[in-house]
Amino acid sequence: MASETENPNRRDFLTVAATSWVAVGAAATLWPLIQQMNPDASTQALASVEVDLSPVKEGQAITVMWRGKPVFVRNRTKAEIEQANKVPVTDLIDRYARNDAIAETAAASDQNRVKKDHENWLVMVGICTHLGCIPKGQALGDNKGDYGGWFCPCHGSHYDTAGRIRKGPAPENFKVPTYQFVSDTKIKIG
Amino acid sequence: MANHEDTFKPGSRLSQWLDERLPVARMMHGQFVDFPTPRNLNYLWTFGGILTFCLGVQIITGIVLAMHYVPNDKMAFDSIEHIRRNVNYGWLLRSVHAVGASMFFVAVYVHIARGLYYGSYKAPREILWILGVIIYLLMMATGFLGYTLPWGQMSFWGVTVITNLFSSLDAVIPGLGTAIVTWLWGGYSVSGVTLNRFFSLHYLLPFVIAGVVGLHIWALHVVGQNNPIGIDIKTKSDSVPMAPYAVMKDLFALFVFIMLFAWFVFFAPDYLGHADNYVEANPLVTPPHIVPEWYYLPFYAILRAVPSKLGGVVLMFGSILVLLFLPWLDTSRVRSARYRPIFKWLLVLFFFTFLALGYLGSKPAEGIYVLWAQIFTAYYFLFFLVLMPIVGVLETPSPMPRSITESVLGDRAAPAKS
Amino acid sequence: MTLAHWTNRLAIGALALASGFAGGAATFYSPVHAAGGEPIHIERQEWSFAGVRGRFDREQLQRGFQVYKEVCASCHGLKRVYFRNLVERGGPMFDEESVKALAASWPNQIFDGPNENGDIATRRGALIKRPALLSDPILGPYDNDKQARAAQNGALPPDLSLITKARSVEFHGGVFAHIGQMLMDIANGYQEAGANYLYALLTGYKDPPKGVTLADGMNYNAAFPGHQIAMVAPFVDGSVKYQNEAVPRTVSQYSKDVTAFLAWAADPRLEERKRMGWLVMLYLLVTAVLLYFAKKRLWSTLH
């Protein structure tokens, strides 16, 4: 026995092994404690919303809730679409389309931010890409900013009629969520 | 034991700098590394550490559950189900918290029983013991408040019955009890208002417990730990440094305890609860058989053993408060029951009484059960108030070892060292 | 070893044992009482999901859901279970497309609050509802308890989401048999009293014994407390057509299947829980053994 007790290696190994196992368990226990703060199953399963577009006249806009966020839906006028098309992509602050339905690297042309044959409908998550305020520009009397689109009063970001950032601190264009036209006057977001 | 050798050496420039300004590391080292631990402690002494662990588990899981729980009578039950079904690992956290309450009480009963058997309440550990009784009372209050929160049938009717205990004070001053109960409820019946304040208090009390636990440990480290033979540490060979010896032993015991804990969490999470609490609270229907959680049952049996409302309440609270006077009710010079041939068996009988009362508390209050509850209640008080003072004086203690070292090493120790 | 030593050991043992038992001994299931009658014996059943290695039988859950859908759902809701749950791991695991279709055709639709015109009801007075989606709960036919009572002759068909957890069985027998049973159940991870009761109830419809007069609209049931139950016997042999013809179409089989399904509904995380339980127990065992030897080695240097 004496020789064994004087051999420090074995004791060290046992103690180190045991305490490391304890540490492993303690670390593993953290996982559920952290994970519980992530979106739960009912939030993840939240349904898509259907929006009836028929009451929205040309030049008007509506805001709908989708996953707790406002989604801007604007029925653009011919002039607004033309204005958006005229801008070369190279002039933009953010040159990417930011459209969930197409490639990440797609250019921020007006066509890339709308659906084909429904170019008048612009559907975007209405949250300023700067610090998350909801910009003005949906209601008729709102300040639409220098480019006739939207204006975020929090820190002065100006968006154009395709929802692209043109001036101010916001780094990105408004995000376009995935949506489909269920019929000519109805879209399903999500 | 504040006067043991200080072996703390700051390891780095930074820790030396800190040590000269706020010697917190030195204090921790002195209290939890160098601290002399009697070398003859058995595994019943590991429950202090286990209880600290339990408190930590309850606080952490509780904080996390409060992120999802809604303290509103319309939504409380639904939010618990939401936790069980939707929240990531919610089922686990909720089971750990619910089973954790039971495990906390298992550990505290072992801890208290150990204190009773080895006379850990006797001088100079009176304050230590009294702080322990206060912690136990706070635990009971916290457990009760927490059991309200799922807002199931047993929650609702448990609150109704237990808060109504205070209405017995009407027998002392007419109207007083009713006024207190109305004040507790915040209305004329148990309602969402009651639930909301109980949630607030349930969140507060664990931190109060943590504070008193701090005092409890402080008091322990002033007078030092008792031990199975109840003789103080006299020489250096009587003790070992807390780290690594006692720490490693505590850690092993803790893991054995966690195995029991985990078994319930994973394989029988609802076994310690009541089926009725899976029915949402209904103020119009009382379940046929209202019982508190198992850890209150002995006191519930005492309550029901007395055929008088006020009398039952007084005896129930008295059965806990009597513990506060234990250091002075026990007249014996000897601490450990190991050397008290008569007291030892009276104490074992007391433990049996406590368990029997627990069993009877779970049975309906009728027929033979009431009679047995009365007999055991009588012994409960007889033991503390009559037998304990008398036996302490009359009994002749059996021969004791002279020191801790001798009790551990027997004949091998004595000649060489002294 | 002196006699005193052994009595000490005995006393400590009694103390430790007593304290250890405190948890189990005082535990019990809140009982189903016969109102003033003699105790009702509820048979213990074999369940695939009982015990430490219990798993649901996927096919049984699917059959059980069929029974719920075709029989129980005409009165009882299952509001804490969502259509998406029927697809998830650990449950019946139907395929997603068929559950989507099922949700869309579920007769008890979802009331979403006022519509765009601010109306909550149609001209004829019914709530305005929409078809269910995967993310919606499985609702029963009644909008609220009062409507249910009005339709059911004053009786309220309870929601079944938690029914197997919300019922239990009283133990009849001596103190020690009781404690022994509890320790066995804890050791085996058997907490299926609610399922046993439900099965006994569903198979408990009988002709009333002589001398028992049933109140108006009540039925005799051997398992129900008081024996008079408002629910009529839900099944007759052959009433639900299982796809698998090898499975008997009997009242007993229907009862067993729907009980298993409802046990899942009440505890959808059961399989995940037990699977993780084994991993945790294994980890704890290894760590405890390591700690034991580390401790032993450490202390051996003292003597």
PDB file of N, CA and C in Angstrom, chain C residues 8 41 46 57 90 102 107 149 178 180 195 229 241 251 258 297 299:
ATOM      1  N   ASN C   8     -24.944   1.361  17.836  1.00  0.00           N
ATOM      2  CA  ASN C   8     -24.751   2.660  17.192  1.00  0.00           C
ATOM      3  C   ASN C   8     -25.004   2.564  15.707  1.00  0.00           C
ATOM      4  N   HIS C  41     -61.411  -1.141  -7.255  1.00  0.00           N
ATOM      5  CA  HIS C  41     -60.119  -1.688  -7.646  1.00  0.00           C
ATOM      6  C   HIS C  41     -59.844  -1.386  -9.113  1.00  0.00           C
ATOM      7  N   GLU C  46     -50.234  -3.283 -18.595  1.00  0.00           N
ATOM      8  CA  GLU C  46     -48.921  -3.194 -19.247  1.00  0.00           C
ATOM      9  C   GLU C  46     -48.996  -2.089 -20.282  1.00  0.00           C
ATOM     10  N   ASP C  57     -45.669   3.117 -28.693  1.00  0.00           N
ATOM     11  CA  ASP C  57     -45.802   2.273 -29.875  1.00  0.00           C
ATOM     12  C   ASP C  57     -46.424   3.158 -30.955  1.00  0.00           C
ATOM     13  N   GLY C  90     -41.381  11.443 -31.437  1.00  0.00           N
ATOM     14  CA  GLY C  90     -41.854  11.040 -30.115  1.00  0.00           C
ATOM     15  C   GLY C  90     -43.367  10.921 -30.042  1.00  0.00           C
ATOM     16  N   LEU C 102     -55.515  17.238 -42.739  1.00  0.00           N
ATOM     17  CA  LEU C 102     -56.389  16.944 -41.603  1.00  0.00           C
ATOM     18  C   LEU C 102     -56.780  18.233 -40.889  1.00  0.00           C
ATOM     19  N   PRO C 107     -63.271  19.765 -38.317  1.00  0.00           N
ATOM     20  CA  PRO C 107     -64.554  20.481 -38.283  1.00  0.00           C
ATOM     21  C   PRO C 107     -64.587  21.626 -37.260  1.00  0.00           C
ATOM     22  N   ARG C 149     -72.030  22.516 -21.740  1.00  0.00           N
ATOM     23  CA  ARG C 149     -73.023  22.041 -20.770  1.00  0.00           C
ATOM     24  C   ARG C 149     -74.429  22.096 -21.334  1.00  0.00           C
ATOM     25  N   HIS C 178     -48.161  -0.762   0.752  1.00  0.00           N
ATOM     26  CA  HIS C 178     -48.249   0.524   0.064  1.00  0.00           C
ATOM     27  C   HIS C 178     -46.852   1.105  -0.166  1.00  0.00           C
ATOM     28  N   GLY C 180     -44.044  -0.474  -0.089  1.00  0.00           N
ATOM     29  CA  GLY C 180     -43.319  -1.340  -1.005  1.00  0.00           C
ATOM     30  C   GLY C 180     -43.684  -1.056  -2.451  1.00  0.00           C
ATOM     31  N   ALA C 195     -53.331   6.390 -16.668  1.00  0.00           N
ATOM     32  CA  ALA C 195     -53.679   5.582 -17.845  1.00  0.00           C
ATOM     33  C   ALA C 195     -54.479   4.354 -17.415  1.00  0.00           C
ATOM     34  N   ILE C 229     -72.121   7.901 -14.303  1.00  0.00           N
ATOM     35  CA  ILE C 229     -71.382   8.791 -15.184  1.00  0.00           C
ATOM     36  C   ILE C 229     -72.291   9.267 -16.302  1.00  0.00           C
ATOM     37  N   LYS C 241     -62.941   1.423 -37.662  1.00  0.00           N
ATOM     38  CA  LYS C 241     -62.326   0.486 -38.624  1.00  0.00           C
ATOM     39  C   LYS C 241     -60.827   0.772 -38.732  1.00  0.00           C
ATOM     40  N   VAL C 251     -63.764  -3.255 -28.038  1.00  0.00           N
ATOM     41  CA  VAL C 251     -63.833  -2.143 -27.086  1.00  0.00           C
ATOM     42  C   VAL C 251     -62.530  -2.063 -26.299  1.00  0.00           C
ATOM     43  N   VAL C 258     -56.601   4.371 -27.427  1.00  0.00           N
ATOM     44  CA  VAL C 258     -56.878   5.792 -27.210  1.00  0.00           C
ATOM     45  C   VAL C 258     -56.233   6.251 -25.901  1.00  0.00           C
ATOM     46  N   ARG C 297      -8.638   7.271  -2.370  1.00  0.00           N
ATOM     47  CA  ARG C 297      -7.191   7.398  -2.502  1.00  0.00           C
ATOM     48  C   ARG C 297      -6.677   8.569  -1.672  1.00  0.00           C
ATOM     49  N   TRP C 299      -8.024   9.989   0.962  1.00  0.00           N
ATOM     50  CA  TRP C 299      -8.127   9.791   2.404  1.00  0.00           C
ATOM     51  C   TRP C 299      -7.179   8.696   2.883  1.00  0.00           C
TER      52      TRP C 299
END
